[in-house]
Amino acid sequence: MSLGNQLTVAYKPFHNQLRKEAFADFMKQLTQFAMAQFVEGISTLLPPKLSSFDDVLLQDGSSFSLHSGLADIFPSRFKKDQAAIECHLSISLLSQSPKTRAVTADKALNPIIVEARNGQGRKLTQLEGQKLQAVNLKTNRSEVLDLHCRRGHYEFRVIRRWFSEEKRFCLWLTKLQKMSDLATL
């Protein structure tokens, strides 16, 4: 890069330093230190309304684009010829520490809906057999959906709620049974 005719900056030596394994180790240590500093002042006592739980796990996933040459291995859910990964992290609210970490192809996280009910418990048969990401405000306007989903050999429950103020869905993945199922035990 040249600024006028006075200065030239070479990026390659800088990038060569970033490619070294020591830089990755340094960034890992720096991130762990920053997380420890952040957590240090946080109380690990759960609020009284959560005291009946052994722990509360928070889960988040973020997508990152990759070089398009990796599209066969890590297909993107947004564009056919792009590559992306999904990074997942589950954190314990009680211990303020990571519990699980996973990296998957971005497109792999789209389970099939086995059974769907709205917030009032009414069965929504038109959603059965659809992929979770296919259900949006155009296909279903329910504010709350209680979904029994399957991905491979795994079955689980997803609660989806629309937050109109923020114009977004929030999804909770749980292994808790529905209240109606508990009443029959």
XYZ file of N, CA and C in Angstrom:
555
model
N 0.850 -1.168 0.000
C 0.000 0.000 0.000
C 0.892 1.226 0.000
N 0.546 2.196 -0.770
C 1.355 3.404 -0.867
C 0.484 4.610 -0.544
N 0.960 5.451 0.332
C 0.278 6.696 0.665
C 1.025 7.814 -0.045
N 0.486 8.221 -1.164
C 1.235 9.167 -1.994
C 2.460 8.440 -2.507
N 3.594 9.054 -2.463
C 4.853 8.407 -2.830
C 5.803 8.341 -1.644
N 5.286 8.535 -0.438
C 6.147 8.658 0.718
C 6.315 7.376 1.519
N 5.266 6.551 1.630
C 5.306 5.437 2.562
C 4.748 4.178 1.918
N 5.414 3.065 2.117
C 4.934 1.781 1.623
C 4.823 0.834 2.811
N 3.684 0.155 2.930
C 3.447 -0.789 4.016
C 3.359 -2.189 3.422
N 4.142 -3.104 3.960
C 4.110 -4.503 3.502
C 3.335 -5.321 4.529
N 2.263 -5.956 4.098
C 1.413 -6.734 5.008
C 1.902 -8.158 5.217
N 2.656 -8.705 4.272
C 3.054 -10.104 4.355
C 3.815 -10.444 5.643
N 4.801 -9.632 6.081
C 5.486 -9.968 7.340
C 4.521 -10.018 8.533
N 3.550 -9.130 8.538
C 2.542 -9.119 9.610
C 1.714 -10.399 9.562
N 1.223 -10.773 8.389
C 0.419 -11.983 8.236
C 1.226 -13.239 8.562
N 2.501 -13.234 8.250
C 3.347 -14.386 8.576
C 3.423 -14.600 10.086
N 3.407 -13.525 10.855
C 3.423 -13.649 12.314
C 2.090 -14.222 12.821
N 0.990 -13.816 12.202
C -0.334 -14.300 12.605
C -0.527 -15.776 12.289
N 0.188 -16.303 11.313
C 0.046 -17.703 10.919
C 0.751 -18.655 11.871
N 1.612 -18.138 12.733
C 2.378 -18.998 13.634
C 1.492 -19.589 14.719
N 1.806 -20.827 15.111
C 1.052 -21.515 16.162
C 1.106 -20.745 17.484
N 2.215 -20.071 17.736
C 2.372 -19.306 18.979
C 1.334 -18.189 19.076
N 0.949 -17.616 17.925
C -0.070 -16.558 17.961
C -1.421 -17.125 18.387
N -1.771 -18.303 17.875
C -3.035 -18.943 18.264
C -3.025 -19.247 19.763
N -1.893 -19.739 20.283
C -1.780 -20.012 21.724
C -1.907 -18.720 22.533
N -1.265 -17.673 22.051
C -1.345 -16.375 22.729
C -2.787 -15.870 22.780
N -3.515 -15.963 21.660
C -4.905 -15.494 21.613
C -5.791 -16.325 22.549
N -5.530 -17.630 22.645
C -6.290 -18.483 23.553
C -6.070 -18.048 25.004
N -4.807 -17.805 25.358
C -4.498 -17.355 26.717
C -5.105 -15.986 27.006
N -5.041 -15.108 26.040
C -5.607 -13.770 26.197
C -7.120 -13.829 26.392
N -7.796 -14.693 25.635
C -9.251 -14.859 25.766
C -9.603 -15.441 27.128
N -8.866 -16.450 27.575
C -9.125 -17.033 28.895
C -8.924 -16.006 29.994
N -7.882 -15.178 29.876
C -7.635 -14.134 30.870
C -8.776 -13.114 30.885
N -9.212 -12.698 29.695
C -10.304 -11.726 29.601
C -11.591 -12.293 30.205
N -11.888 -13.580 29.916
C -13.092 -14.204 30.482
C -13.003 -14.281 31.998
N -11.820 -14.600 32.522
C -11.638 -14.670 33.977
C -11.842 -13.306 34.612
N -11.359 -12.256 33.968
C -11.545 -10.903 34.492
C -13.012 -10.510 34.484
N -13.716 -10.908 33.445
C -15.141 -10.595 33.329
C -15.956 -11.311 34.407
N -15.637 -12.573 34.649
C -16.399 -13.412 35.572
C -16.092 -13.095 37.028
N -14.908 -12.563 37.300
C -14.445 -12.362 38.668
C -15.452 -11.628 39.547
N -16.104 -10.610 39.026
C -17.029 -9.819 39.833
C -18.460 -10.324 39.839
N -18.737 -11.428 39.169
C -20.112 -11.924 39.060
C -20.389 -12.938 40.161
N -21.514 -12.781 40.827
C -21.914 -13.727 41.862
C -22.363 -15.031 41.221
N -21.996 -16.164 41.833
C -22.401 -17.463 41.292
C -23.670 -17.985 41.950
N -24.286 -17.183 42.793
C -25.544 -17.612 43.392
C -26.674 -17.380 42.407
N -27.484 -18.412 42.206
C -28.629 -18.273 41.322
C -29.725 -17.492 42.029
N -30.524 -16.732 41.290
C -31.658 -16.048 41.915
C -32.597 -17.077 42.546
N -33.355 -16.690 43.564
C -34.233 -17.642 44.261
C -35.160 -18.430 43.330
N -35.672 -17.800 42.268
C -36.599 -18.518 41.389
C -35.914 -19.634 40.591
N -34.563 -19.637 40.542
C -33.836 -20.692 39.841
C -33.147 -21.657 40.810
N -33.360 -21.485 42.094
C -32.649 -22.290 43.091
C -33.025 -23.773 43.064
N -34.155 -24.126 42.480
C -34.532 -25.537 42.424
C -33.775 -26.302 41.331
N -33.038 -25.580 40.474
C -32.257 -26.216 39.410
C -30.837 -26.467 39.898
N -30.250 -27.596 39.466
C -28.849 -27.878 39.768
C -27.927 -26.900 39.044
N -28.323 -26.509 37.835
C -27.540 -25.578 37.032
C -28.441 -25.036 35.929
N -28.054 -23.940 35.336
C -28.744 -23.367 34.186
C -27.686 -23.177 33.112
N -27.933 -23.751 31.946
C -26.977 -23.652 30.851
C -27.453 -22.631 29.832
N -26.550 -21.799 29.383
C -26.814 -20.830 28.326
C -26.104 -21.336 27.079
N -26.778 -21.283 25.932
C -26.189 -21.795 24.707
C -26.298 -20.742 23.629
N -25.241 -20.594 22.849
C -25.255 -19.647 21.746
C -24.499 -20.250 20.576
N -24.898 -19.856 19.401
C -24.214 -20.297 18.188
C -24.013 -19.112 17.266
N -22.872 -19.052 16.640
C -22.564 -17.968 15.702
C -22.016 -18.566 14.414
N -22.430 -17.992 13.291
C -21.973 -18.454 11.981
C -20.804 -17.610 11.502
N -19.856 -18.275 10.843
C -18.707 -17.598 10.273
C -18.502 -18.090 8.854
N -18.303 -17.174 7.925
C -18.037 -17.535 6.537
C -16.615 -18.061 6.400
N -16.454 -19.012 5.483
C -15.151 -19.591 5.179
C -14.852 -19.383 3.703
N -13.657 -19.759 3.293
C -13.288 -19.694 1.887
C -14.241 -20.586 1.084
N -14.699 -20.116 -0.057
C -15.695 -20.857 -0.852
C -15.193 -22.224 -1.309
N -13.883 -22.443 -1.319
C -13.325 -23.746 -1.684
C -13.687 -24.846 -0.699
N -14.177 -24.476 0.478
C -14.576 -25.449 1.499
C -16.085 -25.725 1.504
N -16.789 -25.246 0.505
C -18.255 -25.376 0.471
C -18.732 -26.827 0.450
N -17.957 -27.746 -0.125
C -18.353 -29.159 -0.137
C -18.304 -29.772 1.260
N -17.363 -29.313 2.079
C -17.187 -29.866 3.425
C -18.050 -29.125 4.446
N -18.108 -27.793 4.327
C -18.857 -26.956 5.269
C -19.865 -26.087 4.513
N -20.972 -26.686 4.029
C -21.933 -25.900 3.249
C -22.621 -24.838 4.099
N -22.869 -23.700 3.477
C -23.573 -22.601 4.127
C -25.072 -22.798 3.985
N -25.826 -22.379 4.973
C -27.283 -22.490 4.869
C -27.882 -21.348 4.060
N -27.087 -20.309 3.767
C -27.613 -19.134 3.088
C -27.386 -19.149 1.581
N -26.186 -19.525 1.148
C -25.879 -19.520 -0.282
C -25.258 -20.852 -0.665
N -25.664 -21.363 -1.816
C -25.276 -22.703 -2.246
C -23.772 -22.870 -2.441
N -23.094 -21.868 -2.987
C -21.681 -22.016 -3.312
C -20.749 -21.430 -2.249
N -21.271 -21.089 -1.076
C -20.438 -20.552 -0.010
C -20.225 -21.581 1.093
N -19.192 -21.363 1.882
C -18.879 -22.242 3.009
C -19.026 -21.447 4.303
N -19.481 -22.133 5.352
C -19.620 -21.481 6.657
C -19.607 -22.549 7.744
N -19.196 -22.135 8.922
C -19.256 -23.011 10.093
C -20.120 -22.352 11.155
N -20.621 -23.172 12.046
C -21.408 -22.717 13.188
C -20.624 -23.103 14.435
N -20.278 -22.121 15.255
C -19.557 -22.357 16.506
C -20.562 -22.289 17.648
N -20.626 -23.351 18.441
C -21.579 -23.438 19.553
C -20.830 -23.452 20.875
N -21.407 -22.779 21.853
C -20.827 -22.750 23.187
C -21.956 -22.820 24.206
N -21.838 -23.752 25.147
C -22.771 -23.836 26.275
C -22.007 -23.418 27.524
N -22.584 -22.501 28.293
C -21.937 -21.967 29.487
C -22.830 -22.222 30.692
N -22.217 -22.632 31.794
C -22.935 -22.819 33.048
C -23.146 -21.464 33.698
N -24.389 -21.146 34.006
C -24.692 -19.896 34.692
C -24.186 -19.947 36.131
N -24.188 -21.132 36.717
C -23.751 -21.279 38.100
C -22.235 -21.122 38.249
N -21.472 -21.847 37.444
C -20.007 -21.792 37.571
C -19.361 -20.741 36.676
N -20.161 -20.121 35.783
C -19.645 -19.121 34.842
C -18.495 -19.679 34.011
N -18.639 -20.941 33.603
C -17.578 -21.565 32.815
C -18.183 -22.342 31.648
N -17.412 -22.496 30.568
C -17.910 -23.264 29.425
C -18.122 -24.727 29.791
N -19.200 -25.313 29.274
C -19.491 -26.735 29.474
C -19.207 -27.528 28.205
N -19.660 -27.018 27.070
C -19.419 -27.704 25.800
C -19.084 -26.688 24.720
N -18.274 -27.136 23.769
C -17.937 -26.339 22.601
C -18.040 -27.265 21.399
N -18.552 -26.744 20.303
C -18.653 -27.570 19.096
C -18.597 -26.682 17.861
N -18.028 -27.227 16.805
C -17.985 -26.552 15.515
C -18.587 -27.511 14.502
N -19.600 -27.051 13.774
C -20.258 -27.893 12.774
C -20.445 -27.103 11.490
N -20.777 -27.824 10.430
C -21.145 -27.145 9.185
C -22.391 -26.314 9.469
N -22.428 -25.125 8.928
C -23.527 -24.201 9.184
C -24.874 -24.793 8.780
N -24.898 -25.551 7.714
C -26.146 -26.098 7.180
C -26.651 -27.300 7.967
N -25.801 -27.915 8.790
C -26.157 -29.158 9.471
C -27.188 -28.966 10.584
N -27.458 -27.748 10.983
C -28.294 -27.520 12.171
C -29.720 -27.170 11.795
N -30.415 -28.114 11.191
C -31.778 -27.851 10.749
C -32.623 -29.108 10.935
N -33.129 -29.355 12.149
C -33.867 -30.595 12.417
C -35.249 -30.616 11.765
N -35.813 -31.818 11.706
C -37.166 -32.039 11.179
C -38.169 -31.926 12.327
N -39.289 -31.272 12.072
C -40.344 -31.135 13.079
C -41.201 -32.400 13.056
N -41.283 -33.076 14.194
C -42.085 -34.290 14.330
C -43.502 -33.922 14.758
N -43.613 -33.013 15.705
C -44.918 -32.551 16.183
C -44.800 -31.084 16.541
N -45.868 -30.317 16.268
C -45.866 -28.885 16.571
C -47.172 -28.488 17.243
N -47.052 -27.616 18.227
C -48.225 -27.050 18.911
C -47.990 -25.560 19.084
N -49.086 -24.801 19.056
C -48.953 -23.370 19.306
C -48.939 -23.115 20.810
N -48.894 -21.852 21.208
C -48.816 -21.488 22.613
C -50.012 -21.918 23.436
N -51.142 -22.151 22.803
C -52.345 -22.617 23.509
C -52.447 -24.140 23.537
N -51.470 -24.832 22.939
C -51.462 -26.288 22.954
C -52.158 -26.934 21.765
N -52.672 -26.123 20.823
C -53.355 -26.673 19.647
C -52.322 -27.264 18.682
N -52.582 -28.502 18.241
C -51.680 -29.209 17.335
C -51.695 -28.545 15.957
N -50.497 -28.370 15.380
C -50.336 -27.740 14.069
C -49.757 -28.765 13.098
N -50.623 -29.599 12.529
C -50.172 -30.710 11.677
C -49.478 -30.234 10.400
N -49.789 -29.019 9.937
C -49.170 -28.527 8.696
C -47.667 -28.293 8.837
N -47.168 -28.220 10.075
C -45.725 -28.016 10.285
C -44.958 -29.330 10.401
N -45.660 -30.427 10.633
C -45.005 -31.726 10.799
C -44.297 -32.128 9.507
N -43.064 -32.601 9.642
C -42.268 -33.010 8.485
C -41.455 -31.883 7.872
N -41.700 -30.647 8.282
C -40.929 -29.523 7.756
C -39.622 -29.364 8.526
N -38.656 -28.714 7.901
C -37.413 -28.386 8.594
C -37.659 -27.146 9.451
N -37.011 -27.104 10.587
C -37.212 -26.019 11.550
C -37.012 -24.645 10.925
N -35.972 -24.477 10.130
C -35.683 -23.165 9.555
C -36.672 -22.747 8.470
N -37.499 -23.680 8.004
C -38.510 -23.334 7.005
C -39.724 -22.655 7.638
N -39.846 -22.764 8.952
C -40.991 -22.168 9.649
C -40.623 -20.746 10.034
N -41.280 -19.789 9.385
C -41.020 -18.378 9.656
C -42.352 -17.646 9.788
N -42.335 -16.344 9.839
C -43.579 -15.588 10.006
C -44.527 -15.755 8.818
N -43.999 -16.066 7.649
C -44.861 -16.266 6.482
C -45.569 -17.616 6.548
N -44.893 -18.646 7.078
C -45.488 -19.977 7.113
C -46.282 -20.238 8.385
N -45.976 -19.494 9.464
C -46.728 -19.652 10.717
C -46.558 -18.404 11.563
N -47.683 -17.779 11.940
C -47.640 -16.514 12.666
C -47.809 -16.678 14.179
N -47.742 -17.914 14.682
C -47.879 -18.135 16.123
C -46.751 -17.434 16.873
N -47.115 -16.766 17.963
C -46.102 -16.091 18.780
C -45.216 -17.113 19.488
N -45.815 -18.236 19.913
C -45.077 -19.295 20.602
C -45.345 -20.617 19.894
N -44.273 -21.368 19.649
C -44.400 -22.722 19.107
C -43.667 -23.677 20.040
N -44.297 -24.821 20.304
C -43.700 -25.894 21.095
C -43.487 -27.050 20.121
N -42.229 -27.324 19.789
C -41.910 -28.260 18.719
C -41.151 -29.475 19.238
N -41.590 -30.646 18.797
C -40.840 -31.890 19.033
C -40.076 -32.117 17.736
N -38.734 -32.124 17.809
C -37.901 -32.203 16.611
C -37.010 -33.433 16.630
N -36.528 -33.784 15.438
C -35.605 -34.913 15.290
C -34.471 -34.496 14.361
N -33.281 -34.851 14.759
C -32.093 -34.688 13.894
C -31.275 -35.949 14.037
N -31.224 -36.749 12.983
C -30.537 -38.043 13.051
C -31.260 -38.940 14.041
N -30.531 -39.476 15.010
C -31.123 -40.354 16.024
C -31.604 -39.583 17.249
N -31.407 -38.278 17.268
C -31.739 -37.479 18.442
C -33.098 -36.811 18.308
N -33.876 -36.886 19.387
C -35.161 -36.185 19.457
C -35.108 -35.228 20.630
N -35.678 -34.056 20.452
C -35.618 -33.029 21.473
C -36.762 -32.044 21.277
N -36.916 -31.173 22.223
C -37.988 -30.187 22.226
C -37.395 -28.803 21.983
N -38.029 -28.027 21.110
C -37.619 -26.655 20.826
C -38.821 -25.748 21.088
N -38.586 -24.727 21.894
C -39.609 -23.708 22.123
C -39.179 -22.483 21.332
N -40.046 -21.999 20.456
C -39.734 -20.820 19.659
C -40.697 -19.707 20.042
N -40.163 -18.527 20.325
C -40.999 -17.381 20.692
C -40.594 -16.188 19.854
N -41.600 -15.463 19.370
C -41.375 -14.263 18.582
C -41.358 -13.058 19.517
N -40.301 -12.242 19.416
C -40.203 -10.996 20.167
C -40.447 -9.858 19.185
N -41.677 -9.339 19.179
C -42.058 -8.336 18.189
C -41.281 -7.035 18.346
N -40.954 -6.653 19.586
C -40.217 -5.408 19.795
C -38.846 -5.465 19.116
N -38.227 -6.645 19.152
C -36.896 -6.821 18.575
C -36.944 -7.397 17.164
N -38.144 -7.796 16.731
C -38.347 -8.395 15.405
C -37.431 -9.605 15.179
N -37.478 -10.543 16.156
C -36.656 -11.741 16.034
C -37.282 -12.881 16.827
N -36.887 -14.109 16.439
C -37.267 -15.299 17.175
C -36.191 -15.618 18.201
N -36.599 -16.225 19.284
C -35.668 -16.797 20.248
C -36.034 -18.274 20.341
N -35.036 -19.143 20.269
C -35.272 -20.585 20.320
C -34.611 -21.162 21.560
N -35.362 -21.987 22.272
C -34.827 -22.696 23.429
C -34.873 -24.185 23.136
N -33.763 -24.842 23.311
C -33.674 -26.289 23.165
C -33.700 -26.866 24.569
N -34.624 -27.808 24.826
C -34.777 -28.322 26.179
C -35.058 -29.814 26.165
N -34.776 -30.451 27.278
C -35.161 -31.844 27.448
C -36.290 -31.952 28.478
N -36.782 -30.808 28.950
C -37.911 -30.809 29.879
C -39.180 -31.262 29.168
N -40.008 -32.016 29.871
C -41.275 -32.468 29.288
C -42.291 -31.328 29.303
N -43.291 -31.458 28.424
C -44.394 -30.486 28.416
C -45.203 -30.659 29.691
N -45.809 -29.597 30.164
C -46.625 -29.633 31.371
C -47.765 -30.656 31.218
N -48.347 -30.758 30.024
C -49.440 -31.705 29.810
C -48.946 -33.151 29.962
N -47.700 -33.425 29.580
C -47.120 -34.766 29.754
C -46.883 -35.076 31.218
N -46.478 -34.068 31.985
C -46.235 -34.270 33.409
C -47.520 -34.559 34.165
N -48.627 -33.980 33.696
C -49.918 -34.181 34.381
C -50.397 -35.619 34.262
N -49.975 -36.345 33.220
C -50.445 -37.721 33.024
C -49.582 -38.739 33.762
N -48.461 -38.310 34.353
C -47.579 -39.260 35.062
C -48.158 -39.677 36.387
